[in-house]
PDB file of C-alpha atoms in Angstrom:
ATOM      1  CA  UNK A   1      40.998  -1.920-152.369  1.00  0.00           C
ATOM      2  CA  UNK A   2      42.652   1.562-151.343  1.00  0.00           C
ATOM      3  CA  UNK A   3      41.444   0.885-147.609  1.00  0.00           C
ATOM      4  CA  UNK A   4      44.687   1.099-145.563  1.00  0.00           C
ATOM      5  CA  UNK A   5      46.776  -0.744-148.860  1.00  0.00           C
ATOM      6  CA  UNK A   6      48.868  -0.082-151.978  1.00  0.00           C
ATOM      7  CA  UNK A   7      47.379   0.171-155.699  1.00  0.00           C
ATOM      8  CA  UNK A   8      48.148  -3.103-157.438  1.00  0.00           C
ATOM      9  CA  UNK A   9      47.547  -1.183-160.511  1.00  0.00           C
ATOM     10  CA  UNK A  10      50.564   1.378-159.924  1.00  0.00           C
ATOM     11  CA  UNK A  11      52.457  -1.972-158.515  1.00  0.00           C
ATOM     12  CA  UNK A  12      52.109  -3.491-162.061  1.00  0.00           C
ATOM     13  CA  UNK A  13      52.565  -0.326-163.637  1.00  0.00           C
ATOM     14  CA  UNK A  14      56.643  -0.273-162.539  1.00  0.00           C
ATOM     15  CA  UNK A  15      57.213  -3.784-163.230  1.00  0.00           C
ATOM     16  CA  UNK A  16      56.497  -5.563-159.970  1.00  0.00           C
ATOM     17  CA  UNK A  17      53.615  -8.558-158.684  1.00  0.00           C
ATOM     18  CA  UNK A  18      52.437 -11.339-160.508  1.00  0.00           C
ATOM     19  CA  UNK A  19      51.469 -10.280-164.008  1.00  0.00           C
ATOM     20  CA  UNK A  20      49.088 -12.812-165.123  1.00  0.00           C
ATOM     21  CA  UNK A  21      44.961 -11.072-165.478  1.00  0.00           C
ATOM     22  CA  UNK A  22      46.373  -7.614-164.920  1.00  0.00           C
ATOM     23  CA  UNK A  23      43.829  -4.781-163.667  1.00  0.00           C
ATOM     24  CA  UNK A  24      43.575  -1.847-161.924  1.00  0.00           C
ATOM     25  CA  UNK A  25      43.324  -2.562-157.798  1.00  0.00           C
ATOM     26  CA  UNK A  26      40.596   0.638-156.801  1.00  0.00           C
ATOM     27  CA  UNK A  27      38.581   1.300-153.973  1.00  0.00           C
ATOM     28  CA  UNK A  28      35.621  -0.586-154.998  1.00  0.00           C
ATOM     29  CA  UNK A  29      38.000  -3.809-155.621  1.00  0.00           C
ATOM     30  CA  UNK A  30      38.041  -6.729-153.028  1.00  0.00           C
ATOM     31  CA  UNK A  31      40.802  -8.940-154.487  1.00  0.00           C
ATOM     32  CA  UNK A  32      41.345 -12.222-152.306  1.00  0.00           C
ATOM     33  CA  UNK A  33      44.416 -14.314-152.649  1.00  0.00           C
ATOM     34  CA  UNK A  34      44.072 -18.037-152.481  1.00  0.00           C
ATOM     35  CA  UNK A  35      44.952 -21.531-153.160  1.00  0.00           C
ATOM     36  CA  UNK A  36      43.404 -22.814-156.309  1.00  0.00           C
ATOM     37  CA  UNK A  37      43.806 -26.204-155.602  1.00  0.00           C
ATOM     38  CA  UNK A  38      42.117 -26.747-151.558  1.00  0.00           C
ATOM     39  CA  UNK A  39      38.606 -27.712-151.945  1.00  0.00           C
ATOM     40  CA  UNK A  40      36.496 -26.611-150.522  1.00  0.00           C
ATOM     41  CA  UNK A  41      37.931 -23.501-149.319  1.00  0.00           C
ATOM     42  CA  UNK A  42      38.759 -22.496-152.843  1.00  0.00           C
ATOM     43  CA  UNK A  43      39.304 -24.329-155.942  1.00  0.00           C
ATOM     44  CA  UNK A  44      38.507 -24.608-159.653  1.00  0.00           C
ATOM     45  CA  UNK A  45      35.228 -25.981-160.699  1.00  0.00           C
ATOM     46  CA  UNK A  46      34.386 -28.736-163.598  1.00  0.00           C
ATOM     47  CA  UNK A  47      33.178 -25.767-165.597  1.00  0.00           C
ATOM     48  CA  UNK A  48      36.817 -23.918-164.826  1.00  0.00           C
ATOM     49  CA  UNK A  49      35.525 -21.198-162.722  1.00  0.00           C
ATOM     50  CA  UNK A  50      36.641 -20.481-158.987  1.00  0.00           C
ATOM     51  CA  UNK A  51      34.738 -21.281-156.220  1.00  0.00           C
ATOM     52  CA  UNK A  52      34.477 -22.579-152.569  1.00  0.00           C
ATOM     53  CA  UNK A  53      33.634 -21.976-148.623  1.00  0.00           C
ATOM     54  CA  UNK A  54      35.899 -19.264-148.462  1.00  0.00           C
ATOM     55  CA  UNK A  55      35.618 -17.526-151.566  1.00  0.00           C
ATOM     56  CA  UNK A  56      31.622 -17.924-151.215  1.00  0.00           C
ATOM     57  CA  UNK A  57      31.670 -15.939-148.154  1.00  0.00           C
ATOM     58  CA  UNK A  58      34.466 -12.874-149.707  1.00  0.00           C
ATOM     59  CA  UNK A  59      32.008 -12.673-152.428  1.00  0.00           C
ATOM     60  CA  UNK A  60      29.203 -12.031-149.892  1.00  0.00           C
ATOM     61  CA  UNK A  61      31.289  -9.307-148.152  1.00  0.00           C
ATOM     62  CA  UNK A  62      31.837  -7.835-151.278  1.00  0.00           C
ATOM     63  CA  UNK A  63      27.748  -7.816-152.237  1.00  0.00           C
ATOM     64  CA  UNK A  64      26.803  -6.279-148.929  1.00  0.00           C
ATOM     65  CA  UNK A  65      29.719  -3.307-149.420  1.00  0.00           C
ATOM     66  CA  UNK A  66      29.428  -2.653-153.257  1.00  0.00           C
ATOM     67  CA  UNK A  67      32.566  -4.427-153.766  1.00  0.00           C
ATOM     68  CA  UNK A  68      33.923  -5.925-157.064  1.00  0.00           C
ATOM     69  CA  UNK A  69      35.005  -8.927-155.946  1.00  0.00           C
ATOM     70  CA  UNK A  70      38.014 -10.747-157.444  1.00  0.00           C
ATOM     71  CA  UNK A  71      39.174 -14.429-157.094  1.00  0.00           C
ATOM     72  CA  UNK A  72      43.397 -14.175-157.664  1.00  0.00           C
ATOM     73  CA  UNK A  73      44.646 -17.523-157.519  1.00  0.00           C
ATOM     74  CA  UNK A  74      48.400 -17.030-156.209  1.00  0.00           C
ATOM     75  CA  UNK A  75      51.514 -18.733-155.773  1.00  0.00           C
ATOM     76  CA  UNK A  76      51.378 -20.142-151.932  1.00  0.00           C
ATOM     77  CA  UNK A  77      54.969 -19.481-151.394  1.00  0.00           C
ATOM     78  CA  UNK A  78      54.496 -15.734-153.009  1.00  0.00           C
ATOM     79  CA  UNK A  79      51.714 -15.250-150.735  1.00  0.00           C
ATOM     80  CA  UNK A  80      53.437 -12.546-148.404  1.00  0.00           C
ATOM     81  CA  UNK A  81      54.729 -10.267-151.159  1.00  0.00           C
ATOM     82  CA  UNK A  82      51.854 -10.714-153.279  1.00  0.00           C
ATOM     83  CA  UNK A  83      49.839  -8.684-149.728  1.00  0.00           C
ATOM     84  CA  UNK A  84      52.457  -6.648-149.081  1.00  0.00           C
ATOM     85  CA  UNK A  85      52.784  -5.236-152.570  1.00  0.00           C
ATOM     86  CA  UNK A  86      49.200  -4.375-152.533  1.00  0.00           C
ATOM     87  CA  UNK A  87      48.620  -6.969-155.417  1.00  0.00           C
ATOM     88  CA  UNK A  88      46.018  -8.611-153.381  1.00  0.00           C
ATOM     89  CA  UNK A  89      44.069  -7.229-150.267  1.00  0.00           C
ATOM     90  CA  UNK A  90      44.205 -10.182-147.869  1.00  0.00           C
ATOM     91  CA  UNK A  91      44.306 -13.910-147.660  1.00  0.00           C
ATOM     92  CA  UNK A  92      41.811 -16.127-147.491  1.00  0.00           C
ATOM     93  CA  UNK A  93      41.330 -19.503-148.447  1.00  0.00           C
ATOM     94  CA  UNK A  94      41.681 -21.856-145.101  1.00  0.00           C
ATOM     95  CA  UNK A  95      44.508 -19.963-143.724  1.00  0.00           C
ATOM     96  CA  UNK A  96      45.578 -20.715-140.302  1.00  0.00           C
ATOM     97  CA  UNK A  97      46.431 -18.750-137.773  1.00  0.00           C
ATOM     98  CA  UNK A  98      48.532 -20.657-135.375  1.00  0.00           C
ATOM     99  CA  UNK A  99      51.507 -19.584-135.475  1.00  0.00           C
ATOM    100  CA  UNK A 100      51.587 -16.476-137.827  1.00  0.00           C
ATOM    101  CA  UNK A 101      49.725 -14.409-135.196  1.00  0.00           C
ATOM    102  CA  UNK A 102      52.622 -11.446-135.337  1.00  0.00           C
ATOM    103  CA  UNK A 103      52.755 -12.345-139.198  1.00  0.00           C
ATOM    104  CA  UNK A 104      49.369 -10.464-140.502  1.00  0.00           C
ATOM    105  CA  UNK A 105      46.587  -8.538-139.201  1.00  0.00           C
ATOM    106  CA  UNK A 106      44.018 -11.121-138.613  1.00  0.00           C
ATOM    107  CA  UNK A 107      40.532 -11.228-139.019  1.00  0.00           C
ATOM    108  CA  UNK A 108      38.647 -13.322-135.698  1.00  0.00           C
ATOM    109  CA  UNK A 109      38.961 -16.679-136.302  1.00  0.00           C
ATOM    110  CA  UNK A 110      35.982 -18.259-138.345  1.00  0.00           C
ATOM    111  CA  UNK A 111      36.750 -21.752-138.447  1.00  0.00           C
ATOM    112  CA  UNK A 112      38.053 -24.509-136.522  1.00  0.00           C
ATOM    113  CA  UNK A 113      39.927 -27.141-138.400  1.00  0.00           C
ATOM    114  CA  UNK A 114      40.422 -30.640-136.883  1.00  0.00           C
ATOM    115  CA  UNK A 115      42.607 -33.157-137.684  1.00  0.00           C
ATOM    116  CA  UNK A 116      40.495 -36.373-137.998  1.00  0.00           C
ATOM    117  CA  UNK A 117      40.293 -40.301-139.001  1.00  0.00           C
ATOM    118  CA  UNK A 118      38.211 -41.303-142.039  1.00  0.00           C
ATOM    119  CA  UNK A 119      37.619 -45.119-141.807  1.00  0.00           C
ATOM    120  CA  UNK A 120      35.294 -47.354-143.522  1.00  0.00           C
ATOM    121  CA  UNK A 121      31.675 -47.113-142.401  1.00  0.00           C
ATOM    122  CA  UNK A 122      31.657 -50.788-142.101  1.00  0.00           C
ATOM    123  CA  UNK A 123      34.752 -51.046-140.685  1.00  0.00           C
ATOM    124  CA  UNK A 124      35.199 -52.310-136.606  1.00  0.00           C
ATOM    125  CA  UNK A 125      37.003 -48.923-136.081  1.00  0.00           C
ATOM    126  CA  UNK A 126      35.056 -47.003-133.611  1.00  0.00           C
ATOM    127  CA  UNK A 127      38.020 -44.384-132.364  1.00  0.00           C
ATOM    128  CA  UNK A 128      41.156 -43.507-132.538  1.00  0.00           C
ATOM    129  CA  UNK A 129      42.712 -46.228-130.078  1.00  0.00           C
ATOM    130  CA  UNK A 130      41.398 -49.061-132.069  1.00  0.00           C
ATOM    131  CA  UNK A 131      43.943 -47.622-134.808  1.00  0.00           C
ATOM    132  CA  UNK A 132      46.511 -49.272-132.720  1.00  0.00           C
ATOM    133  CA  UNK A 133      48.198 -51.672-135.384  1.00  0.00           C
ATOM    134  CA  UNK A 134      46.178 -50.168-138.349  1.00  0.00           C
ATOM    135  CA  UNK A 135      47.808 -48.624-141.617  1.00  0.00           C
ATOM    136  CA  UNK A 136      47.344 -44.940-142.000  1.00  0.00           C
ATOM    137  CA  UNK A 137      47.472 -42.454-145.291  1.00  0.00           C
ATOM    138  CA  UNK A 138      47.655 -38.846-145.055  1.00  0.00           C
ATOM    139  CA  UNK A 139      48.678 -36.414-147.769  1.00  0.00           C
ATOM    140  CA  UNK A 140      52.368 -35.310-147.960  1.00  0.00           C
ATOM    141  CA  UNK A 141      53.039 -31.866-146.146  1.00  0.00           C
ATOM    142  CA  UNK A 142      49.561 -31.527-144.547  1.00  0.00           C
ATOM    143  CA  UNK A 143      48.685 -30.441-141.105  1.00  0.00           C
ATOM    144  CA  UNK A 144      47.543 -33.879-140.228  1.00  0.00           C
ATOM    145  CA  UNK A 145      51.034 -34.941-141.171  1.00  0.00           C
ATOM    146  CA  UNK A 146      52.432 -32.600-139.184  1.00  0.00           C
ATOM    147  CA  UNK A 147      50.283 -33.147-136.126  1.00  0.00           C
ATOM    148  CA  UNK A 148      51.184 -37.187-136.206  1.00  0.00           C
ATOM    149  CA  UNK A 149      54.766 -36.177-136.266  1.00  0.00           C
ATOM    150  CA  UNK A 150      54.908 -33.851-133.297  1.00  0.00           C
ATOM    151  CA  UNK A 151      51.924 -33.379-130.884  1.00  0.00           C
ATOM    152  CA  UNK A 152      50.064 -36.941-131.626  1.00  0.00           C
ATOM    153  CA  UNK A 153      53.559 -38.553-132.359  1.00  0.00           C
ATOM    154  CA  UNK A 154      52.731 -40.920-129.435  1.00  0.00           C
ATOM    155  CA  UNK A 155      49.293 -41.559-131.981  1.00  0.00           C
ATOM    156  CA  UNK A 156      51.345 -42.377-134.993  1.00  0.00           C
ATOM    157  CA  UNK A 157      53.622 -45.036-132.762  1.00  0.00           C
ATOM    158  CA  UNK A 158      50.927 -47.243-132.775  1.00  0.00           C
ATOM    159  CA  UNK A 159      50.185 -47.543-136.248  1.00  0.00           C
ATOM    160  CA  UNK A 160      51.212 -50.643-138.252  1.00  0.00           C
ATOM    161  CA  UNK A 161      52.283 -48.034-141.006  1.00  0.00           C
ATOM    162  CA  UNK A 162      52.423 -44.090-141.338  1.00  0.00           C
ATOM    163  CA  UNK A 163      52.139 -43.913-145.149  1.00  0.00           C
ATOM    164  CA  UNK A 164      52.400 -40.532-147.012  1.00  0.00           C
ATOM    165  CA  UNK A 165      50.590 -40.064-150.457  1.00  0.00           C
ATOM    166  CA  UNK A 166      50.468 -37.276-152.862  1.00  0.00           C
ATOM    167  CA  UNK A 167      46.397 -36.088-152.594  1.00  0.00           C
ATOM    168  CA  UNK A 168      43.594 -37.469-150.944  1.00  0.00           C
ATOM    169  CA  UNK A 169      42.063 -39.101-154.445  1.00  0.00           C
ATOM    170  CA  UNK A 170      44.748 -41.412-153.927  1.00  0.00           C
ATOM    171  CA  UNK A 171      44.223 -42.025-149.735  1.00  0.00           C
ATOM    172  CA  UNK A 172      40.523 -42.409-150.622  1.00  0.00           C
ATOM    173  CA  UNK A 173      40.588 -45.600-153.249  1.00  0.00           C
ATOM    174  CA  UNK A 174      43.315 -46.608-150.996  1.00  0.00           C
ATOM    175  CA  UNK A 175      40.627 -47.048-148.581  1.00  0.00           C
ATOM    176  CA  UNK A 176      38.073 -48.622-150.729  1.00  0.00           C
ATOM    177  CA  UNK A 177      40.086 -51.079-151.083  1.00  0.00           C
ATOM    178  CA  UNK A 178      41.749 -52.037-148.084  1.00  0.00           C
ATOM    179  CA  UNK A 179      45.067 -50.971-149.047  1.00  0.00           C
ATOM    180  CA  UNK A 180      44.733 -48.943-146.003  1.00  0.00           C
ATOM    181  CA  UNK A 181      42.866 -48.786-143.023  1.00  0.00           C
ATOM    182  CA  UNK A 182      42.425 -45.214-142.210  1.00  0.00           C
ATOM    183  CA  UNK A 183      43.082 -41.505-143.254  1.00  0.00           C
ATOM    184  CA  UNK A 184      44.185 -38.635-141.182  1.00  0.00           C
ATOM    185  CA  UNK A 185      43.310 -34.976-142.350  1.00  0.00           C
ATOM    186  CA  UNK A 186      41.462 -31.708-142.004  1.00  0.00           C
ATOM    187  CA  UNK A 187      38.033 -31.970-140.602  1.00  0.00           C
ATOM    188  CA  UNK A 188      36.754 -29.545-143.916  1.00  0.00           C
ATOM    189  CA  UNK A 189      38.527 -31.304-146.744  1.00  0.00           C
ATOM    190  CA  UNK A 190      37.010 -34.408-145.587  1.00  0.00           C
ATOM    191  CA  UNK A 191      33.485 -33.312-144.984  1.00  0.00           C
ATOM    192  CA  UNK A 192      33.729 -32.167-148.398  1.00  0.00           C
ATOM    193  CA  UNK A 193      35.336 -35.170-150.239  1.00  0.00           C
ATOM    194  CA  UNK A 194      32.241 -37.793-148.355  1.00  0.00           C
ATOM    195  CA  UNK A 195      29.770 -35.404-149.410  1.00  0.00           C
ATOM    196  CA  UNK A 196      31.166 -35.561-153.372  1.00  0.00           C
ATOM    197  CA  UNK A 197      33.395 -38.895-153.694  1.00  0.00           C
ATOM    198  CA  UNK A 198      30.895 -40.810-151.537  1.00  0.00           C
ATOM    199  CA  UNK A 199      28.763 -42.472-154.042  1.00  0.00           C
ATOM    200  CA  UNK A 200      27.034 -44.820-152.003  1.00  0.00           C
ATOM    201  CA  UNK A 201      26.469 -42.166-149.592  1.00  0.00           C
ATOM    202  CA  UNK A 202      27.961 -44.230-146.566  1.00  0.00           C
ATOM    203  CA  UNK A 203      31.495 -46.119-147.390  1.00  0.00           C
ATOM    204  CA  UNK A 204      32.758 -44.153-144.885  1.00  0.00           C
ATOM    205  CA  UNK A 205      32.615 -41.825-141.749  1.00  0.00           C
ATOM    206  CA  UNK A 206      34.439 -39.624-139.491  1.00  0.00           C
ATOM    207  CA  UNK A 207      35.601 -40.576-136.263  1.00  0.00           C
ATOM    208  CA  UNK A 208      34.454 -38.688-133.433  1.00  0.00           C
ATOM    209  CA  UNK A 209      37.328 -37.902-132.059  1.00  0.00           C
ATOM    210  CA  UNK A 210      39.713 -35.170-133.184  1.00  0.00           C
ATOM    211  CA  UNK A 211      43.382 -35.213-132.220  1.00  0.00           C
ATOM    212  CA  UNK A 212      44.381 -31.166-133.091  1.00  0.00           C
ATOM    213  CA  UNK A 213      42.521 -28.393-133.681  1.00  0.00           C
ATOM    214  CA  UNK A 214      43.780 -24.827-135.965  1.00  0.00           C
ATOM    215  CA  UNK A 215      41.778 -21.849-136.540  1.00  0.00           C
ATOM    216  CA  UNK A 216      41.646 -20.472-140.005  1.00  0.00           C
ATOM    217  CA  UNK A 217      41.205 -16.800-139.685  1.00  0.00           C
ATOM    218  CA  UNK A 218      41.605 -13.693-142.613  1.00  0.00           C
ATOM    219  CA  UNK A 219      44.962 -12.427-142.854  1.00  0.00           C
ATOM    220  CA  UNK A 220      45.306  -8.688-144.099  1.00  0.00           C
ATOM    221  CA  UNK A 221      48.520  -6.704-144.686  1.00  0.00           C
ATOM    222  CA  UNK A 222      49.787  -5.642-140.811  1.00  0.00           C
ATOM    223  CA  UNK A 223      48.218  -2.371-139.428  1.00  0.00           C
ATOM    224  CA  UNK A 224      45.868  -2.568-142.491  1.00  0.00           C
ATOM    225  CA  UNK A 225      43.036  -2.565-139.503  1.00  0.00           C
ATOM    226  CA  UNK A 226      40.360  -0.551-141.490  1.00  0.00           C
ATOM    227  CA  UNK A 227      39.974  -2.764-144.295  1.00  0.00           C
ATOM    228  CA  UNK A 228      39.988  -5.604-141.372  1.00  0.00           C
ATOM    229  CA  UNK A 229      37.796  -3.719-139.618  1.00  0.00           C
ATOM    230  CA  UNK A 230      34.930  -3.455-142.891  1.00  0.00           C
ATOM    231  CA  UNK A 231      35.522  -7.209-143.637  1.00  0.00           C
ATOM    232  CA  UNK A 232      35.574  -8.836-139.988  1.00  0.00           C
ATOM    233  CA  UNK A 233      31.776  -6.525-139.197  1.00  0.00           C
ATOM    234  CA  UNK A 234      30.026  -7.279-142.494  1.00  0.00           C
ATOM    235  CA  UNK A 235      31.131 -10.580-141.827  1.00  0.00           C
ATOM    236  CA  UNK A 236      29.575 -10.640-138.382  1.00  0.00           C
ATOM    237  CA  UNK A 237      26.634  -9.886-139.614  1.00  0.00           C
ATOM    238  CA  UNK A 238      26.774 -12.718-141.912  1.00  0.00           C
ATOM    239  CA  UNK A 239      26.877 -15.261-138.567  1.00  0.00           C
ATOM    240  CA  UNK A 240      23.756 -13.380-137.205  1.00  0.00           C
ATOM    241  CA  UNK A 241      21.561 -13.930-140.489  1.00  0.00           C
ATOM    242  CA  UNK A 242      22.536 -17.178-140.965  1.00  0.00           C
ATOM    243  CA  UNK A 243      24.378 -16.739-144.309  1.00  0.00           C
ATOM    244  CA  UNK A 244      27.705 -18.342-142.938  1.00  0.00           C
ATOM    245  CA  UNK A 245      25.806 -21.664-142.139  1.00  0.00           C
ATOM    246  CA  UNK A 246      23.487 -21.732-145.549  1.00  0.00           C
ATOM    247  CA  UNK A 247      26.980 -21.196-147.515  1.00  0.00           C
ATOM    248  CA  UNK A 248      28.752 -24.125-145.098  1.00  0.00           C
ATOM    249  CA  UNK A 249      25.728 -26.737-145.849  1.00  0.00           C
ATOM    250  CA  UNK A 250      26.205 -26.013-149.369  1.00  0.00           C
ATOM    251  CA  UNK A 251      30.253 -27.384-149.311  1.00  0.00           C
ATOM    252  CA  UNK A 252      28.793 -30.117-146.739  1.00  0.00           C
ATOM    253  CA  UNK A 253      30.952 -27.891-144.012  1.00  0.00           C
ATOM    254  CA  UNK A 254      29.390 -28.902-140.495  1.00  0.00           C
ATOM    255  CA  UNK A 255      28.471 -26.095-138.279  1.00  0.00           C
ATOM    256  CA  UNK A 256      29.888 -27.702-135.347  1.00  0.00           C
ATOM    257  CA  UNK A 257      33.227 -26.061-137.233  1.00  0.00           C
ATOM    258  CA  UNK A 258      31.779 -22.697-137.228  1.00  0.00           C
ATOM    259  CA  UNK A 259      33.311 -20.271-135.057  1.00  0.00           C
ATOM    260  CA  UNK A 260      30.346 -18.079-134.412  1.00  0.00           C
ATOM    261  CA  UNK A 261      31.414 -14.282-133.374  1.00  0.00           C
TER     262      UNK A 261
END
């Protein structure tokens, strides 16, 4: 996308950006940078093709502007020079802003992420003071992880146990089986996993309360506002028409998340 960026294609060309799937970056090319592996934002599907929430809506954007779009899976921690060499146009795969305001040129914010409990359904844990004594799992280096450490620290000193696990597969049969009693993370993620790991359809719910909220928001290369500006209107328009909420039911995204414009 030549909108206010650098050619990917003449980026390649001298040597530079990640070389895997090489093409030519015109201005009729949307390329999005994500995370491969954070459903259901983005991910790879049982049939090995990309997909998710975000990526749903980019290819949208790209439909309504006569945009090829283009899914580039990236490396997280390459994220910044992968934008700033013009290898990809902006990122956007649940990417929050707190904190990197100055970082990027954002896009409004579109979604808010909580950090929430998932209990059993059948469970006599009805909010998040009755966790007092409980065993907790959340996923190593999450936000929810984060959040119990600082802000909610005075949350996580009532827990029996603060246990740390490497994915939420893991925190979920942990549940089933009452190795632990609860599980702390993103609002989105776990809409998504009761929707498609629940098999009975109600093992477990959500508390209602929240302890943090982020917002995820589209980050662009800084002063790249024009190609913001194309993205964050088509995008609007979206909201209005209802497209945003028919793509949300479909990753069993609430709208109550939504961040309407």
């Amino acid at each position: 996308m030549m909108i206010g960026s650098v050619s990917a294609g003449f980026f390649d060309f001298l040597g530079g950006g990640n070389t895997d799937n090489q093409f030519i970056n015109d201005e009729n090319t949307f390329i999005v940078g994500f995370d491969a592996e954070f459903p259901p934002y983005g991910y790879m599907d049982t049939d090995g093709n990309y997909t998710g929430f975000d990526l749903d809506l980019a290819k949208e954007v790209c439909k309504r502007n006569n945009w090829t779009f283009k899914a580039q899976p990236i490396d997280w921690d390459a994220k910044d020079a992968e934008l700033d060499s013009g290898y990809i146009d902006c990122i956007w795969n649940g990417f929050t802003m707190d904190g990197r305001e100055n970082d990027y040129t954002w896009s409004k914010p579109y979604f808010d992420n909580k950090q929430i409990f998932v209990v059993k359904s059948n469970s006599n844990i009805n909010s998040i003071g009755d966790l007092a004594g409980k065993t907790v799992e959340t996923q190593k280096d999450s936000s929810a992880l984060t959040a119990l450490k600082k802000d909610n620290k005075t949350i996580k000193d009532t827990f029996k146990a603060l246990t740390e696990v490497a994915d939420y597969n893991i925190a979920f049969m942990d549940l089933q089986s009452g190795t632990c009693d609860a599980i702390s993370m993103d609002i989105g993620v776990a809409e998504y996993d009761l929707k498609n790991n629940n098999d009975s359809g109600d093992d477990f719910k959500i508390l209602n309360e929240s302890m943090t909220t982020e917002k995820y928001g589209i980050g662009f290369k800084k002063e790249n506002t024009a190609l913001r500006d194309k993205v964050q209107t088509t995008l609007d328009e979206m909201f209005k028409d209802g497209t945003v909420n028919k793509i949300a039911q479909k990753y069993g995204i609430s709208q109550d998340a939504l961040i309407q414009p």
